[in-house]
JSON list of C-alpha atoms in Angstrom, two decimals:
[
{"chain": "A", "resi": 1, "resn": "LEU", "atom": "CA", "xyz": [-96.78, 19.18, -57.76]},
{"chain": "A", "resi": 2, "resn": "ILE", "atom": "CA", "xyz": [-94.74, 15.89, -58.82]},
{"chain": "A", "resi": 3, "resn": "ASP", "atom": "CA", "xyz": [-90.79, 16.15, -57.47]},
{"chain": "A", "resi": 4, "resn": "ASP", "atom": "CA", "xyz": [-89.74, 13.06, -59.30]},
{"chain": "A", "resi": 5, "resn": "ALA", "atom": "CA", "xyz": [-91.65, 12.28, -62.51]},
{"chain": "A", "resi": 6, "resn": "ALA", "atom": "CA", "xyz": [-89.48, 9.38, -63.17]},
{"chain": "A", "resi": 7, "resn": "THR", "atom": "CA", "xyz": [-90.63, 7.53, -59.83]},
{"chain": "A", "resi": 8, "resn": "TRP", "atom": "CA", "xyz": [-94.38, 9.10, -60.00]},
{"chain": "A", "resi": 9, "resn": "PHE", "atom": "CA", "xyz": [-95.33, 8.00, -63.87]},
{"chain": "A", "resi": 10, "resn": "GLN", "atom": "CA", "xyz": [-95.02, 4.65, -63.22]},
{"chain": "A", "resi": 11, "resn": "PRO", "atom": "CA", "xyz": [-97.29, 1.74, -61.81]},
{"chain": "A", "resi": 12, "resn": "PRO", "atom": "CA", "xyz": [-99.09, 1.64, -59.65]},
{"chain": "A", "resi": 13, "resn": "ARG", "atom": "CA", "xyz": [-99.62, 5.57, -59.95]},
{"chain": "A", "resi": 14, "resn": "CYS", "atom": "CA", "xyz": [-100.12, 5.29, -63.73]},
{"chain": "A", "resi": 15, "resn": "ALA", "atom": "CA", "xyz": [-101.27, 2.96, -66.62]},
{"chain": "A", "resi": 16, "resn": "TYR", "atom": "CA", "xyz": [-100.86, 2.91, -70.26]},
{"chain": "A", "resi": 17, "resn": "THR", "atom": "CA", "xyz": [-102.36, 1.37, -73.19]},
{"chain": "A", "resi": 18, "resn": "PRO", "atom": "CA", "xyz": [-100.60, 2.35, -76.67]},
{"chain": "A", "resi": 19, "resn": "GLN", "atom": "CA", "xyz": [-102.18, 2.70, -80.12]},
{"chain": "A", "resi": 20, "resn": "THR", "atom": "CA", "xyz": [-101.00, -1.16, -80.98]},
{"chain": "A", "resi": 21, "resn": "PRO", "atom": "CA", "xyz": [-101.44, -3.19, -77.84]},
{"chain": "A", "resi": 22, "resn": "ARG", "atom": "CA", "xyz": [-99.08, -6.28, -77.15]},
{"chain": "A", "resi": 23, "resn": "LEU", "atom": "CA", "xyz": [-100.88, -9.57, -76.08]},
{"chain": "A", "resi": 24, "resn": "PHE", "atom": "CA", "xyz": [-98.83, -12.67, -75.54]},
{"chain": "A", "resi": 25, "resn": "SER", "atom": "CA", "xyz": [-99.75, -16.18, -76.09]},
{"chain": "A", "resi": 26, "resn": "THR", "atom": "CA", "xyz": [-101.30, -17.15, -73.15]},
{"chain": "A", "resi": 27, "resn": "THR", "atom": "CA", "xyz": [-104.97, -16.72, -71.48]},
{"chain": "A", "resi": 28, "resn": "LEU", "atom": "CA", "xyz": [-107.04, -13.77, -71.79]},
{"chain": "A", "resi": 29, "resn": "CYS", "atom": "CA", "xyz": [-106.84, -13.73, -67.67]},
{"chain": "A", "resi": 30, "resn": "GLU", "atom": "CA", "xyz": [-103.20, -13.60, -67.65]},
{"chain": "A", "resi": 31, "resn": "ASN", "atom": "CA", "xyz": [-102.89, -11.19, -70.46]},
{"chain": "A", "resi": 32, "resn": "ILE", "atom": "CA", "xyz": [-105.05, -8.59, -68.52]},
{"chain": "A", "resi": 33, "resn": "LEU", "atom": "CA", "xyz": [-103.62, -9.31, -65.06]},
{"chain": "A", "resi": 34, "resn": "LEU", "atom": "CA", "xyz": [-99.80, -9.55, -65.96]},
{"chain": "A", "resi": 35, "resn": "GLY", "atom": "CA", "xyz": [-98.88, -11.50, -62.70]},
{"chain": "A", "resi": 36, "resn": "LEU", "atom": "CA", "xyz": [-101.16, -9.46, -60.31]},
{"chain": "A", "resi": 37, "resn": "PRO", "atom": "CA", "xyz": [-102.82, -12.03, -58.22]},
{"chain": "A", "resi": 38, "resn": "GLU", "atom": "CA", "xyz": [-106.84, -12.23, -59.37]},
{"chain": "A", "resi": 39, "resn": "GLY", "atom": "CA", "xyz": [-107.78, -12.05, -55.93]},
{"chain": "A", "resi": 40, "resn": "GLU", "atom": "CA", "xyz": [-106.36, -8.78, -54.82]},
{"chain": "A", "resi": 41, "resn": "VAL", "atom": "CA", "xyz": [-107.99, -7.00, -57.92]},
{"chain": "A", "resi": 42, "resn": "ASP", "atom": "CA", "xyz": [-111.64, -6.32, -59.24]},
{"chain": "A", "resi": 43, "resn": "LEU", "atom": "CA", "xyz": [-111.03, -8.28, -62.47]},
{"chain": "A", "resi": 44, "resn": "ALA", "atom": "CA", "xyz": [-114.93, -8.36, -63.10]},
{"chain": "A", "resi": 45, "resn": "GLY", "atom": "CA", "xyz": [-115.19, -4.67, -62.72]},
{"chain": "A", "resi": 46, "resn": "ALA", "atom": "CA", "xyz": [-112.32, -4.08, -65.06]},
{"chain": "A", "resi": 47, "resn": "LEU", "atom": "CA", "xyz": [-114.03, -6.21, -67.71]},
{"chain": "A", "resi": 48, "resn": "GLN", "atom": "CA", "xyz": [-117.16, -4.29, -67.19]},
{"chain": "A", "resi": 49, "resn": "ARG", "atom": "CA", "xyz": [-115.38, -0.99, -68.10]},
{"chain": "A", "resi": 50, "resn": "ALA", "atom": "CA", "xyz": [-113.47, -2.37, -70.77]},
{"chain": "A", "resi": 51, "resn": "VAL", "atom": "CA", "xyz": [-116.97, -3.44, -72.48]},
{"chain": "A", "resi": 52, "resn": "LEU", "atom": "CA", "xyz": [-115.13, -7.07, -72.52]},
{"chain": "A", "resi": 53, "resn": "ALA", "atom": "CA", "xyz": [-117.48, -8.88, -70.20]},
{"chain": "A", "resi": 54, "resn": "PRO", "atom": "CA", "xyz": [-120.15, -9.84, -73.17]},
{"chain": "A", "resi": 55, "resn": "ASP", "atom": "CA", "xyz": [-117.14, -10.83, -75.46]},
{"chain": "A", "resi": 56, "resn": "VAL", "atom": "CA", "xyz": [-115.76, -13.17, -72.55]},
{"chain": "A", "resi": 57, "resn": "ALA", "atom": "CA", "xyz": [-119.23, -14.59, -71.86]},
{"chain": "A", "resi": 58, "resn": "THR", "atom": "CA", "xyz": [-119.22, -15.89, -75.55]},
{"chain": "A", "resi": 59, "resn": "LEU", "atom": "CA", "xyz": [-115.70, -17.48, -75.62]},
{"chain": "A", "resi": 60, "resn": "ALA", "atom": "CA", "xyz": [-115.63, -21.23, -75.18]},
{"chain": "A", "resi": 61, "resn": "HIS", "atom": "CA", "xyz": [-113.29, -20.89, -72.29]},
{"chain": "A", "resi": 62, "resn": "GLY", "atom": "CA", "xyz": [-114.17, -17.76, -71.16]},
{"chain": "A", "resi": 63, "resn": "LEU", "atom": "CA", "xyz": [-111.06, -16.16, -69.36]},
{"chain": "A", "resi": 64, "resn": "GLU", "atom": "CA", "xyz": [-109.15, -19.32, -69.77]},
{"chain": "A", "resi": 65, "resn": "THR", "atom": "CA", "xyz": [-109.11, -19.10, -73.73]},
{"chain": "A", "resi": 66, "resn": "VAL", "atom": "CA", "xyz": [-105.53, -18.66, -75.00]},
{"chain": "A", "resi": 67, "resn": "VAL", "atom": "CA", "xyz": [-105.54, -15.59, -77.32]},
{"chain": "A", "resi": 68, "resn": "GLY", "atom": "CA", "xyz": [-102.26, -16.66, -79.59]},
{"chain": "A", "resi": 69, "resn": "PRO", "atom": "CA", "xyz": [-99.56, -14.92, -80.40]},
{"chain": "A", "resi": 70, "resn": "ARG", "atom": "CA", "xyz": [-100.15, -11.07, -80.42]},
{"chain": "A", "resi": 71, "resn": "GLY", "atom": "CA", "xyz": [-103.78, -11.89, -79.61]},
{"chain": "A", "resi": 72, "resn": "VAL", "atom": "CA", "xyz": [-104.49, -13.46, -82.99]},
{"chain": "A", "resi": 73, "resn": "ARG", "atom": "CA", "xyz": [-107.83, -15.25, -81.90]},
{"chain": "A", "resi": 74, "resn": "LEU", "atom": "CA", "xyz": [-109.31, -11.88, -80.98]},
{"chain": "A", "resi": 75, "resn": "SER", "atom": "CA", "xyz": [-110.69, -9.03, -82.95]},
{"chain": "A", "resi": 76, "resn": "GLY", "atom": "CA", "xyz": [-108.99, -6.06, -83.23]},
{"chain": "A", "resi": 77, "resn": "GLY", "atom": "CA", "xyz": [-111.34, -4.31, -81.20]},
{"chain": "A", "resi": 78, "resn": "GLN", "atom": "CA", "xyz": [-111.47, -7.48, -78.67]},
{"chain": "A", "resi": 79, "resn": "VAL", "atom": "CA", "xyz": [-107.61, -6.83, -78.58]},
{"chain": "A", "resi": 80, "resn": "GLN", "atom": "CA", "xyz": [-108.10, -3.11, -77.81]},
{"chain": "A", "resi": 81, "resn": "ARG", "atom": "CA", "xyz": [-110.73, -3.91, -74.66]},
{"chain": "A", "resi": 82, "resn": "THR", "atom": "CA", "xyz": [-108.33, -6.23, -73.61]},
{"chain": "A", "resi": 83, "resn": "ALA", "atom": "CA", "xyz": [-105.50, -3.87, -72.81]},
{"chain": "A", "resi": 84, "resn": "ALA", "atom": "CA", "xyz": [-108.27, -1.45, -71.77]},
{"chain": "A", "resi": 85, "resn": "ALA", "atom": "CA", "xyz": [-109.01, -3.86, -69.22]},
{"chain": "A", "resi": 86, "resn": "ARG", "atom": "CA", "xyz": [-105.30, -4.62, -68.35]},
{"chain": "A", "resi": 87, "resn": "MET", "atom": "CA", "xyz": [-104.72, -0.98, -67.32]},
{"chain": "A", "resi": 88, "resn": "LEU", "atom": "CA", "xyz": [-108.05, -0.16, -65.70]},
{"chain": "A", "resi": 89, "resn": "VAL", "atom": "CA", "xyz": [-107.58, -3.66, -63.44]},
{"chain": "A", "resi": 90, "resn": "ARG", "atom": "CA", "xyz": [-104.52, -1.88, -61.67]},
{"chain": "A", "resi": 91, "resn": "ALA", "atom": "CA", "xyz": [-106.69, 0.91, -60.54]},
{"chain": "A", "resi": 92, "resn": "PRO", "atom": "CA", "xyz": [-104.29, 3.81, -61.32]},
{"chain": "A", "resi": 93, "resn": "GLU", "atom": "CA", "xyz": [-104.70, 7.64, -60.78]},
{"chain": "A", "resi": 94, "resn": "LEU", "atom": "CA", "xyz": [-103.66, 8.33, -64.12]},
{"chain": "A", "resi": 95, "resn": "LEU", "atom": "CA", "xyz": [-104.68, 6.43, -67.04]},
{"chain": "A", "resi": 96, "resn": "VAL", "atom": "CA", "xyz": [-102.46, 7.22, -70.49]},
{"chain": "A", "resi": 97, "resn": "CYS", "atom": "CA", "xyz": [-104.10, 6.13, -73.59]},
{"chain": "A", "resi": 98, "resn": "ASP", "atom": "CA", "xyz": [-103.06, 6.31, -77.35]},
{"chain": "A", "resi": 99, "resn": "ASP", "atom": "CA", "xyz": [-105.93, 5.77, -79.64]},
{"chain": "A", "resi": 100, "resn": "LEU", "atom": "CA", "xyz": [-107.52, 3.24, -77.50]},
{"chain": "A", "resi": 101, "resn": "SER", "atom": "CA", "xyz": [-111.12, 2.77, -79.57]},
{"chain": "A", "resi": 102, "resn": "SER", "atom": "CA", "xyz": [-109.79, 3.27, -83.07]},
{"chain": "A", "resi": 103, "resn": "ALA", "atom": "CA", "xyz": [-110.96, -0.87, -83.84]},
{"chain": "A", "resi": 104, "resn": "LEU", "atom": "CA", "xyz": [-114.52, -0.46, -82.21]},
{"chain": "A", "resi": 105, "resn": "ASP", "atom": "CA", "xyz": [-117.87, 0.26, -83.57]},
{"chain": "A", "resi": 106, "resn": "VAL", "atom": "CA", "xyz": [-119.69, 3.60, -82.77]},
{"chain": "A", "resi": 107, "resn": "GLU", "atom": "CA", "xyz": [-121.59, 1.98, -79.84]},
{"chain": "A", "resi": 108, "resn": "THR", "atom": "CA", "xyz": [-119.33, 0.12, -78.04]},
{"chain": "A", "resi": 109, "resn": "GLU", "atom": "CA", "xyz": [-116.63, 2.95, -78.36]},
{"chain": "A", "resi": 110, "resn": "ARG", "atom": "CA", "xyz": [-119.24, 5.31, -76.41]},
{"chain": "A", "resi": 111, "resn": "LEU", "atom": "CA", "xyz": [-119.65, 2.87, -73.71]},
{"chain": "A", "resi": 112, "resn": "LEU", "atom": "CA", "xyz": [-116.01, 2.31, -73.44]},
{"chain": "A", "resi": 113, "resn": "TRP", "atom": "CA", "xyz": [-115.25, 6.14, -73.09]},
{"chain": "A", "resi": 114, "resn": "ALA", "atom": "CA", "xyz": [-118.06, 6.58, -70.86]},
{"chain": "A", "resi": 115, "resn": "ARG", "atom": "CA", "xyz": [-116.91, 3.28, -68.53]},
{"chain": "A", "resi": 116, "resn": "VAL", "atom": "CA", "xyz": [-113.26, 4.75, -68.80]},
{"chain": "A", "resi": 117, "resn": "ALA", "atom": "CA", "xyz": [-114.09, 8.46, -67.91]},
{"chain": "A", "resi": 118, "resn": "GLY", "atom": "CA", "xyz": [-115.97, 6.74, -64.80]},
{"chain": "A", "resi": 119, "resn": "ALA", "atom": "CA", "xyz": [-113.22, 4.42, -63.83]},
{"chain": "A", "resi": 120, "resn": "ALA", "atom": "CA", "xyz": [-113.46, 6.13, -60.19]},
{"chain": "A", "resi": 121, "resn": "PRO", "atom": "CA", "xyz": [-112.58, 6.05, -57.15]},
{"chain": "A", "resi": 122, "resn": "ARG", "atom": "CA", "xyz": [-109.22, 6.28, -58.08]},
{"chain": "A", "resi": 123, "resn": "ALA", "atom": "CA", "xyz": [-108.36, 7.09, -61.66]},
{"chain": "A", "resi": 124, "resn": "ASN", "atom": "CA", "xyz": [-108.84, 10.95, -61.65]},
{"chain": "A", "resi": 125, "resn": "THR", "atom": "CA", "xyz": [-106.99, 12.02, -64.67]},
{"chain": "A", "resi": 126, "resn": "LEU", "atom": "CA", "xyz": [-106.99, 10.85, -68.36]},
{"chain": "A", "resi": 127, "resn": "LEU", "atom": "CA", "xyz": [-104.17, 11.38, -70.97]},
{"chain": "A", "resi": 128, "resn": "VAL", "atom": "CA", "xyz": [-105.58, 10.46, -73.96]},
{"chain": "A", "resi": 129, "resn": "VAL", "atom": "CA", "xyz": [-104.35, 10.69, -77.58]},
{"chain": "A", "resi": 130, "resn": "SER", "atom": "CA", "xyz": [-107.03, 10.78, -80.17]},
{"chain": "A", "resi": 131, "resn": "HIS", "atom": "CA", "xyz": [-109.25, 12.41, -83.07]},
{"chain": "A", "resi": 132, "resn": "ARG", "atom": "CA", "xyz": [-112.20, 9.86, -82.27]},
{"chain": "A", "resi": 133, "resn": "ARG", "atom": "CA", "xyz": [-115.44, 12.15, -81.65]},
{"chain": "A", "resi": 134, "resn": "PRO", "atom": "CA", "xyz": [-116.38, 10.66, -78.52]},
{"chain": "A", "resi": 135, "resn": "VAL", "atom": "CA", "xyz": [-113.02, 11.44, -76.85]},
{"chain": "A", "resi": 136, "resn": "LEU", "atom": "CA", "xyz": [-113.19, 14.95, -77.70]},
{"chain": "A", "resi": 137, "resn": "ARG", "atom": "CA", "xyz": [-116.51, 15.38, -76.31]},
{"chain": "A", "resi": 138, "resn": "LEU", "atom": "CA", "xyz": [-115.60, 14.17, -72.72]},
{"chain": "A", "resi": 139, "resn": "ALA", "atom": "CA", "xyz": [-112.29, 15.81, -72.54]},
{"chain": "A", "resi": 140, "resn": "ASP", "atom": "CA", "xyz": [-111.85, 18.77, -70.32]},
{"chain": "A", "resi": 141, "resn": "GLN", "atom": "CA", "xyz": [-109.04, 20.24, -72.07]},
{"chain": "A", "resi": 142, "resn": "ILE", "atom": "CA", "xyz": [-107.91, 19.54, -75.75]},
{"chain": "A", "resi": 143, "resn": "ILE", "atom": "CA", "xyz": [-104.48, 20.48, -77.21]},
{"chain": "A", "resi": 144, "resn": "VAL", "atom": "CA", "xyz": [-104.14, 20.98, -81.04]},
{"chain": "A", "resi": 145, "resn": "LEU", "atom": "CA", "xyz": [-100.93, 19.58, -82.34]},
{"chain": "A", "resi": 146, "resn": "GLU", "atom": "CA", "xyz": [-99.42, 20.38, -85.82]},
{"chain": "A", "resi": 147, "resn": "LYS", "atom": "CA", "xyz": [-96.47, 18.96, -87.22]},
{"chain": "A", "resi": 148, "resn": "GLY", "atom": "CA", "xyz": [-95.73, 18.41, -83.41]},
{"chain": "A", "resi": 149, "resn": "LYS", "atom": "CA", "xyz": [-96.43, 22.20, -82.16]},
{"chain": "A", "resi": 150, "resn": "ILE", "atom": "CA", "xyz": [-99.42, 22.85, -80.22]},
{"chain": "A", "resi": 151, "resn": "ILE", "atom": "CA", "xyz": [-101.32, 25.46, -82.21]},
{"chain": "A", "resi": 152, "resn": "ASP", "atom": "CA", "xyz": [-104.33, 25.81, -79.87]},
{"chain": "A", "resi": 153, "resn": "GLN", "atom": "CA", "xyz": [-105.93, 24.46, -76.49]},
{"chain": "A", "resi": 154, "resn": "GLY", "atom": "CA", "xyz": [-109.15, 24.81, -75.14]},
{"chain": "A", "resi": 155, "resn": "THR", "atom": "CA", "xyz": [-112.36, 22.74, -74.35]},
{"chain": "A", "resi": 156, "resn": "HIS", "atom": "CA", "xyz": [-114.27, 21.22, -77.20]},
{"chain": "A", "resi": 157, "resn": "PRO", "atom": "CA", "xyz": [-117.16, 24.33, -77.89]},
{"chain": "A", "resi": 158, "resn": "GLU", "atom": "CA", "xyz": [-114.24, 26.41, -78.04]},
{"chain": "A", "resi": 159, "resn": "LEU", "atom": "CA", "xyz": [-111.96, 25.02, -80.35]},
{"chain": "A", "resi": 160, "resn": "LEU", "atom": "CA", "xyz": [-114.69, 24.21, -82.90]},
{"chain": "A", "resi": 161, "resn": "ALA", "atom": "CA", "xyz": [-115.54, 28.08, -82.73]},
{"chain": "A", "resi": 162, "resn": "ARG", "atom": "CA", "xyz": [-112.13, 29.24, -83.01]},
{"chain": "A", "resi": 163, "resn": "CYS", "atom": "CA", "xyz": [-109.48, 26.69, -84.55]},
{"chain": "A", "resi": 164, "resn": "SER", "atom": "CA", "xyz": [-109.95, 25.93, -88.23]},
{"chain": "A", "resi": 165, "resn": "LEU", "atom": "CA", "xyz": [-107.56, 22.70, -87.75]},
{"chain": "A", "resi": 166, "resn": "TYR", "atom": "CA", "xyz": [-109.92, 21.22, -85.41]},
{"chain": "A", "resi": 167, "resn": "GLN", "atom": "CA", "xyz": [-112.55, 22.02, -87.23]},
{"chain": "A", "resi": 168, "resn": "ARG", "atom": "CA", "xyz": [-111.27, 19.62, -89.70]},
{"chain": "A", "resi": 169, "resn": "ILE", "atom": "CA", "xyz": [-110.28, 16.98, -87.62]},
{"chain": "A", "resi": 170, "resn": "PHE", "atom": "CA", "xyz": [-113.46, 16.91, -85.87]},
{"chain": "A", "resi": 171, "resn": "ALA", "atom": "CA", "xyz": [-115.46, 17.15, -89.39]},
{"chain": "A", "resi": 172, "resn": "ARG", "atom": "CA", "xyz": [-113.12, 14.52, -90.97]},
{"chain": "A", "resi": 173, "resn": "TYR", "atom": "CA", "xyz": [-113.75, 12.00, -88.47]},
{"chain": "A", "resi": 174, "resn": "GLU", "atom": "CA", "xyz": [-117.70, 12.22, -88.53]},
{"chain": "A", "resi": 175, "resn": "GLN", "atom": "CA", "xyz": [-119.67, 9.41, -86.56]}
]
């Protein structure tokens, strides 16, 4: 039970990645850490879980690469994965993500969600807004919304069997 949501739903217990992440015109490392001391966090682990380590290895200055205003020197997928690394490096109990993988190719998206879902030891809850198949398949519980109202909830197999809107959403975003 949470007695005071206003104090519980904040760092370090919770980390959030919005649908359109914001990066600053500074280094990739500074965009991920946002003031955290590098020696006190698992930066390499966050990069690996966010499927960003291979990209960092190809950048001329690695983590010291300046990403430009709003991350313009990175692809859309790299911006999303940088935001994921920013969230994961904090090792929160609750991860809140809004369409975290919309700019990723199928294989990178699959890897990202498998690694985010396995972001133990600390994270034990994911709250995800998405219509993406890899996310839906991983979910323990799915809530289907239509015009801001809950129309059904259940597991992926349950909703595929009974919810016509969920069936249409799942079919539309075939991968």
